[in-house]
Coordinates of C-alpha atoms and ligand atoms in Angstrom, one line a residue:
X1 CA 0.0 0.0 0.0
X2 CA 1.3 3.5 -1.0
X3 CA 1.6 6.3 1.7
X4 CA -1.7 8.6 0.3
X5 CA -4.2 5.0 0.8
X6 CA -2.2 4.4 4.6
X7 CA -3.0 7.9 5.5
X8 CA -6.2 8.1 4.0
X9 CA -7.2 5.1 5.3
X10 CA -5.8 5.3 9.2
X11 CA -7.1 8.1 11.3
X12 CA -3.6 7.9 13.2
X13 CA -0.2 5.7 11.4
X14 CA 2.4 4.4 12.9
X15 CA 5.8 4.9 11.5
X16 CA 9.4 3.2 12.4
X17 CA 12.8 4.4 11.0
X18 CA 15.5 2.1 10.8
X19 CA 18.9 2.3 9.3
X20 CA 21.4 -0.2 7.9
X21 CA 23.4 -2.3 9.9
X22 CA 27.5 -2.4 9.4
X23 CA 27.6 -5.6 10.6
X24 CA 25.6 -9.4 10.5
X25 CA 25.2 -9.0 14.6
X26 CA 23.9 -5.6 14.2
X27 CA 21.5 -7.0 11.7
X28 CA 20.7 -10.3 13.8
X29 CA 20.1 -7.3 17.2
X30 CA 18.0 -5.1 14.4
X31 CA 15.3 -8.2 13.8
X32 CA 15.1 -9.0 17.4
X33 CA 14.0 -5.2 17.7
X34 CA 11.7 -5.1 14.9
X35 CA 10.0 -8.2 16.0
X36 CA 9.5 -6.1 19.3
X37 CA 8.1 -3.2 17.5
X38 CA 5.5 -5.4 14.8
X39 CA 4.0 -6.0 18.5
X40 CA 2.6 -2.2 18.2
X41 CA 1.0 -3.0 14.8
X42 CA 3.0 -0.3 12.5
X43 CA 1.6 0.6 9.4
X44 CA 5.1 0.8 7.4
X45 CA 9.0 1.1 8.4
X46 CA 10.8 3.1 6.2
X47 CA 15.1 2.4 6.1
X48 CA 17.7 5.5 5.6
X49 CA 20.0 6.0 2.9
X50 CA 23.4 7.0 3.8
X51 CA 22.3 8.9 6.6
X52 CA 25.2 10.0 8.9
X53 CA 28.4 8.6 6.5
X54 CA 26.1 5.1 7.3
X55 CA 26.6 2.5 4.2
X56 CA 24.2 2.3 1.6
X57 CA 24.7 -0.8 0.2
X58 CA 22.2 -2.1 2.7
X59 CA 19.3 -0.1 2.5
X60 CA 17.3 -2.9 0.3
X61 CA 19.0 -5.9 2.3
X62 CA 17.8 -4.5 5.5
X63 CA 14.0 -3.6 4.1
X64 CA 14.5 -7.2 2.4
X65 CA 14.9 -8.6 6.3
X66 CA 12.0 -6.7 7.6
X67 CA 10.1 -7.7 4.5
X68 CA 10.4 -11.6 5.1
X69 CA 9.0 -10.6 9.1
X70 CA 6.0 -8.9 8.2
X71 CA 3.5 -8.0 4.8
X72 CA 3.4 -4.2 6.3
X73 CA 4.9 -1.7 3.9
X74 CA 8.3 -1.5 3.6
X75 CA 9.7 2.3 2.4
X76 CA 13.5 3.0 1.2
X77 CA 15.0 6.5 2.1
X78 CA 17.0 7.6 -0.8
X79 CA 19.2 10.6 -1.3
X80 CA 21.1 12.7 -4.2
X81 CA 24.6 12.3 -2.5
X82 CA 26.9 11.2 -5.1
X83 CA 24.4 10.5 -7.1
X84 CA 23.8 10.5 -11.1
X85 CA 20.1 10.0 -12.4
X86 CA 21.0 6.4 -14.1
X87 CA 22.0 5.3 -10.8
X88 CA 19.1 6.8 -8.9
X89 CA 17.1 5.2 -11.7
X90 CA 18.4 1.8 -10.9
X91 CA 18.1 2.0 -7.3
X92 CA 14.0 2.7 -7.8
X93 CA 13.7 0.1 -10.6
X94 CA 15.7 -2.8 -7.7
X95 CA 13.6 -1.0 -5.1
X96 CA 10.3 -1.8 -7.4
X97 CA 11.8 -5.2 -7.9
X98 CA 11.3 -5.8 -4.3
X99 CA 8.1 -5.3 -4.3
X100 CA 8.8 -1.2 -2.2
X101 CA 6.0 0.9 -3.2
X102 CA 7.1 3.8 -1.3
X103 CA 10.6 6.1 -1.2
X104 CA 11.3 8.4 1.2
X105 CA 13.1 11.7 -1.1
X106 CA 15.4 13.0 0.5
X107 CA 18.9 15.5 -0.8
X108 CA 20.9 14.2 1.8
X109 CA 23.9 15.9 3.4
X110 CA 27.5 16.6 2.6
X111 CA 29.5 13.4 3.3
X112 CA 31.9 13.1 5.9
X113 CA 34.6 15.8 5.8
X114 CA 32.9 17.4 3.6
X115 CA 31.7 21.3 4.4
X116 CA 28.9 21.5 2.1
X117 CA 26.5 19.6 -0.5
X118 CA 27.8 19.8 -3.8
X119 CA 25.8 18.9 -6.8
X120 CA 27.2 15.5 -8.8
X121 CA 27.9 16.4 -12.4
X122 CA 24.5 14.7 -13.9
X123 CA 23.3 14.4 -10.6
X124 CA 20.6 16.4 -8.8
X125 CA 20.3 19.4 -6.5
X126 CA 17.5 19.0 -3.9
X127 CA 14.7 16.8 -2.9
X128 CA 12.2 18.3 -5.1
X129 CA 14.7 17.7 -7.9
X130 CA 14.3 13.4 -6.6
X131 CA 10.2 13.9 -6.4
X132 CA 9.9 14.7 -9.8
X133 CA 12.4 12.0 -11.3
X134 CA 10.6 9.9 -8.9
X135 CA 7.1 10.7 -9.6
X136 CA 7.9 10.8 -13.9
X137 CA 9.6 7.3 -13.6
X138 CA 7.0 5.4 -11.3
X139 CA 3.9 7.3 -11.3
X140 CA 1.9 5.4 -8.9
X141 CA 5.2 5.1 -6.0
X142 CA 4.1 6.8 -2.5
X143 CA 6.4 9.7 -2.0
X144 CA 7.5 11.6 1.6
X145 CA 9.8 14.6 1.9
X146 CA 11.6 16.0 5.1
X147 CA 10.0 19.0 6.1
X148 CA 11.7 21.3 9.5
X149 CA 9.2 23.2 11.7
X150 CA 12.5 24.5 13.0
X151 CA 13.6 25.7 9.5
X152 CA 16.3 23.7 7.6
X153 CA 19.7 25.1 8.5
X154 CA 21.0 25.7 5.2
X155 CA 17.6 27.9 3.9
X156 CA 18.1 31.5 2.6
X157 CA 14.6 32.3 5.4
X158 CA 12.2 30.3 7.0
X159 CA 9.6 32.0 4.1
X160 CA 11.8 30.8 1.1
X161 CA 12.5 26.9 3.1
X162 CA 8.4 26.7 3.3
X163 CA 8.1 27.8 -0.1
X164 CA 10.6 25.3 -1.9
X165 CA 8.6 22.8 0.7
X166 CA 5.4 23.7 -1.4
X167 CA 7.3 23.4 -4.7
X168 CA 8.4 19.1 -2.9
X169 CA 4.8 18.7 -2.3
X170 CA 3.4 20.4 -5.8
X171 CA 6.1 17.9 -7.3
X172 CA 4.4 15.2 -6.4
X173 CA 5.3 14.0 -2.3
X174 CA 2.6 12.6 -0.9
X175 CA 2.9 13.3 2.8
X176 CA 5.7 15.6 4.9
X177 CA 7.5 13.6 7.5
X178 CA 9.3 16.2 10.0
X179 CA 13.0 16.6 11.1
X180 CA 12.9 15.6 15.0
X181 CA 11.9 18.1 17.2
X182 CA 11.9 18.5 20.7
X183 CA 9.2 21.4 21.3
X184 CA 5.5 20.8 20.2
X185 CA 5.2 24.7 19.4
X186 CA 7.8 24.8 16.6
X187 CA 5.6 21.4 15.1
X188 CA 2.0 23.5 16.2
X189 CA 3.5 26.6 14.2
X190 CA 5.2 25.1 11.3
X191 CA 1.9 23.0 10.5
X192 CA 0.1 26.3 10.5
X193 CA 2.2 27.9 8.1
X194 CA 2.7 24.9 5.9
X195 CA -1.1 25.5 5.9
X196 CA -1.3 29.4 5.3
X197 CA 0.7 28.6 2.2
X198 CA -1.3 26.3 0.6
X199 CA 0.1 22.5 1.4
X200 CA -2.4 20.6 2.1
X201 CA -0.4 16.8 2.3
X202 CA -0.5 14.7 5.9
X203 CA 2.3 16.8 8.1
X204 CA 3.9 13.8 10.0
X205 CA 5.7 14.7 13.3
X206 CA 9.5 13.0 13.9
X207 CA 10.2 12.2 17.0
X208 CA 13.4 10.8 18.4
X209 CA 13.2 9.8 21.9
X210 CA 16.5 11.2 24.1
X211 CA 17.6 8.4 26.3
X212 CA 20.8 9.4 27.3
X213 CA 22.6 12.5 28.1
X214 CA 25.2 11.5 25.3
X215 CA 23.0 11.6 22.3
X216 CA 22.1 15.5 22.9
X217 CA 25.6 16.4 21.7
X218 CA 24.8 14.4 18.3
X219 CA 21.5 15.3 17.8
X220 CA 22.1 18.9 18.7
X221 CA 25.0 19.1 16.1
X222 CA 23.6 16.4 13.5
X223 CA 20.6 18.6 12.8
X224 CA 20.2 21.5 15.0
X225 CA 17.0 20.7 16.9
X226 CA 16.6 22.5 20.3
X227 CA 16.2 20.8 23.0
X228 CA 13.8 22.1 26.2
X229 CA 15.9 23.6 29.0
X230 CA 14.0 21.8 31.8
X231 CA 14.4 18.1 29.9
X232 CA 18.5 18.9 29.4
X233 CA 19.1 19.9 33.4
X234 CA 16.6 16.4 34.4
X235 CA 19.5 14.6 32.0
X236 CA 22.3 16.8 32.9
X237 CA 21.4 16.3 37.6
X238 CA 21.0 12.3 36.7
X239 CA 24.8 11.9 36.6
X240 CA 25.7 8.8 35.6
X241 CA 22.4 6.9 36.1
X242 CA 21.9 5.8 32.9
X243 CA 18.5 4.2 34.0
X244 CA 17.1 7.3 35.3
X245 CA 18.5 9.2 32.0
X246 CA 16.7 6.6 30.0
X247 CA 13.3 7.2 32.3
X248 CA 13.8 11.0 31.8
X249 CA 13.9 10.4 28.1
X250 CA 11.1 8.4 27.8
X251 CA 8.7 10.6 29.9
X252 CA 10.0 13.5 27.8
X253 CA 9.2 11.6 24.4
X254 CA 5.7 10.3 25.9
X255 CA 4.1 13.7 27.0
X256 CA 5.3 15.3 23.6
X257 CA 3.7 12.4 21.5
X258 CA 0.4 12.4 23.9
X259 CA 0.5 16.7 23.0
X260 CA 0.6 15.7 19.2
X261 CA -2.0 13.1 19.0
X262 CA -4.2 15.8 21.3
X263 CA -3.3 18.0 18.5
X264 CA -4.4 15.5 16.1
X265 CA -1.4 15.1 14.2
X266 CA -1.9 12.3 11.1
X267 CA 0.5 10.0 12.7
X268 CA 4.0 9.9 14.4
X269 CA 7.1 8.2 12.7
X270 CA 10.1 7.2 15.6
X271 CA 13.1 7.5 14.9
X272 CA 14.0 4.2 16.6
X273 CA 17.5 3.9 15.8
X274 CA 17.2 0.3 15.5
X275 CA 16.3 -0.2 19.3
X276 CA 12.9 -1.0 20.6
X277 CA 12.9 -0.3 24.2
X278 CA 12.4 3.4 24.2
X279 CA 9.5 3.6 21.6
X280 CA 8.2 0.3 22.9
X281 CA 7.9 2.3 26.4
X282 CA 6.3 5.2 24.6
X283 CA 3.5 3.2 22.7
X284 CA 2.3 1.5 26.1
X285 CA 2.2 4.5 27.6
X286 CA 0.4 6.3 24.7
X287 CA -3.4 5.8 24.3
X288 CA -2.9 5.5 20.8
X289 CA -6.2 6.9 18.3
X290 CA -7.6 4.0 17.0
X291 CA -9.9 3.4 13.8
Ligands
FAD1 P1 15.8 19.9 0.4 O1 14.3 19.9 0.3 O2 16.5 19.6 -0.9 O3 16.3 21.3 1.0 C1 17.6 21.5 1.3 C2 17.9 23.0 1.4 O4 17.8 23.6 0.1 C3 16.9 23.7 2.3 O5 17.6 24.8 3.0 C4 15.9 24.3 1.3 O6 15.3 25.5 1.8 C5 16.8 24.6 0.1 N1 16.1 24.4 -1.2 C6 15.2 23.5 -1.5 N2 14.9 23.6 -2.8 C7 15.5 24.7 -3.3 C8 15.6 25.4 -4.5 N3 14.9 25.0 -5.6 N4 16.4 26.5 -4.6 C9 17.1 26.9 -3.6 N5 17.1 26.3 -2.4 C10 16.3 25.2 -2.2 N6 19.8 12.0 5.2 C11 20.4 11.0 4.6 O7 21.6 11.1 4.3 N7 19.8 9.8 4.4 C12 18.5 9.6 4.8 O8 17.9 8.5 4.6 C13 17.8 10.7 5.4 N8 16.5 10.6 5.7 C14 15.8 11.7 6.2 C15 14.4 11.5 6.4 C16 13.7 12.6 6.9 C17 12.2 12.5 7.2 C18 14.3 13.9 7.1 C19 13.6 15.0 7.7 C20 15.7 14.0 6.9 C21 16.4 12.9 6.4 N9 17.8 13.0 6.1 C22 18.5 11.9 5.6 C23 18.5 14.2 6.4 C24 18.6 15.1 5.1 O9 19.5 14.6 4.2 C25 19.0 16.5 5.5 O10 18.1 17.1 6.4 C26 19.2 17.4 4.3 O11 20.0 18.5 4.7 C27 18.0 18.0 3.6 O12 17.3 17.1 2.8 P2 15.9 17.5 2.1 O13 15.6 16.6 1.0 O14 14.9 17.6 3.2 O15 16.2 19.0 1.6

C-alpha cells in the first residue's frame, strides 16, 4: 500500500525508521528489535540511505529482512549524494523489484569531511529535484519529503524553506515527514504555516526519543533541533544513572507524542534507531487513536 491510501485510510499511522546495519550481529540485534516493535502493529517502516556517513549498500537488504517478518509496507529513504540520475534510476527500478511501493526523497547531506552539499555532475540538487524523477519514472510510487518546523539550516529564510517545501509537495510528495523536534510549538506553528501557504499533504511529526545525556551532543549538532531547557538539566542532575536518563527520556518523548496526538497530528514516525525499548515504552504509555 502506498503512503496517500495508509494515511487516507488510518485516522492515526504508525511509523518506524531504521537504518542499515554495518555488521551481520547488528542485523541479527535489528530483527530482534523489529519483532519487538510489529507488536505495536506499525503501518510501514521506512530504512535510511546514507544517513550520517552510514553504508548504503544495505538499505534494500535490511527492508529485504524486515520484509520476510511482516506483509506491512516497507519504504526505502533515498538521497542525491553522489548520485547520477542512471544510478538513482536503478536503485527505484531494484527497489520496485522488491516489491517497495514507497521512497522516502530526500537531498541528503555533505558526506563526511565534507563542508557543504555539492551537486554531482549529472546528478541532482534538492529533494524536489528526486520527487519529480521519482514521480515521472514510477507514477503510482508513494512519495515523503523531510520538512523542518524549526527551519532547515542551510535555507536562505524560514519563508523561502516553506516555499521550496510547497514546490516538494506540488512535485508530487505525498505526505511531509518532520526533522525531530523536541518542542510541540515549533511542530503546532510550522503545521500552520505549511497550511497558510497552501500545502495541504499529511504533516507527520518526527520524534526521536533522548535516552541518554550523550546523544544531545549528536543530535544537537547532526541537525540543530533544540532541546527544552527543563528536559537537558533532568539529564544533565541524573549523573551517571543511565536508568534514570533513559526514564527522563522516555517521559519526555511520551508527553510530547500524547500533546501531538491531542493536536491531532496524522500520525507519528520514531526514529527508533534500530532499538525498541524506548519507543516500545512510549507506545504503552500512549493511548494511541484508533480506527
Ligand atoms: P531539500 O528539500 O532539498 O532542501 C535542502 C535545502 O535547500 C533547504 O535549505 C531548502 O530551503 C533549500 N532548497 C530546496 N529547494 C531549493 C531550490 N529550488 N532553490 C534553492 N534552495 C532550495 N539524510 C540521509 O543522508 N539519508 C536519509 O535517509 C535521510 N532521511 C531523512 C528523512 C527525513 C524524514 C528527514 C527530515 C531527513 C532525512 N535525512 C536523511 C537528512 C537530510 O539529508 C537533510 O536534512 C538534508 O540537509 C535535507 O534534505 P531535504 O531533501 O529535506 O532537503
Amino acid at each position: 500500500m502506498t503512503f496517500k491510501n495508509i494515511y487516507r485510510n488510518n485516522p492515526f499511522v504508525l511509523s518506524f525508521e531504521l537504518f542499515p546495519p554495518k555488521t551481520d550481529k547488528g542485523m541479527d540485534k535489528l530483527i530482534e528489535n523489529v519483532r519487538q516493535l510489529l507488536n505495536f502493529d506499525p503501518h510501514f517502516i521506512t530504512c535510511t540511505y546514507g544517513a550520517g556517513g552510514s553504508t548504503r549498500d544495505k538499505t534494500l537488504d535490511t527492508l529485504e529482512q524486515v520484509q520476510a517478518l511482516t506483509d506491512i509496507p516497507v519504504a526505502s529513504h533515498l538521497t542525491c549524494v553522489n548520485a547520477i540520475v542512471d544510478g538513482l534510476k536503478s536503485y527505484l527500478e531494484r527497489a520496485a523489484a522488491q516489491g517497495i511501493e514507497n521512497i522516502v526523497a530526500i537531498r541528503g547531506d555533505a558526506p563526511e569531511g565534507e563542508d557543504q552539499f555539492q551537486t554531482t555532475d549529472g546528478g541532482l540538487s534538492y529533494g524536489e529535484d528526486l520527487v519529480k524523477v521519482i514521480r515521472s519514472e514510477y507514477p503510482n510510487v508513494g512519495i515523503a519529503v523531510g520538512g523542518y518546523p524549526e527551519t532547515h539550516p542551510e535555507a536562505e529564510s524560514p519563508e523561502a524553506d516553506l516555499q521550496h517545501l510547497k514546490e516538494k509537495v506540488e512535485s508530487g510528495a505525498d505526505v511531509i515527514i518532520t526533522q525531530l523536534f523536541y518542542n510541540n510549538d515549533d511542530f503546532l506553528r510550522f503545521r500552520e504555516r505549511c497550511s497558510s501557504v497552501g500545502i495541504d499533504v499529511p504533516i507527520v511529526p518526527g520524534l526521536l526519543p533522548v535516552t541518554n545525556f550523550k546523544q544531545v551532543k549528536r543530535i544537537t549538532s547532526l541537525c540543530g533541533a533544540e532541546l527544552p531547557k527543563d528536559f537537558l538539566n533532568a539529564l544533565e542532575n541524573s549523573g551517571d544513572d543511565t536508568e534514570a536518563q533513559f526514564n527522563i527520556g522516555v517521559e519526555q518523548a511520551t508527553h510530547q507524542a500524547a500533546d501531538l496526538i491531542a493536536h491531532g497530528v496524522p500520525g507519528i514516525h520514531f526514529y527508533v534507531l534500530n532499538k525498541s525499548r524506548a519507543t516500545s515504552e512510549v507506545l504503552r504509555a500512549l493511548d494511541l487513536p484508533s480506527a
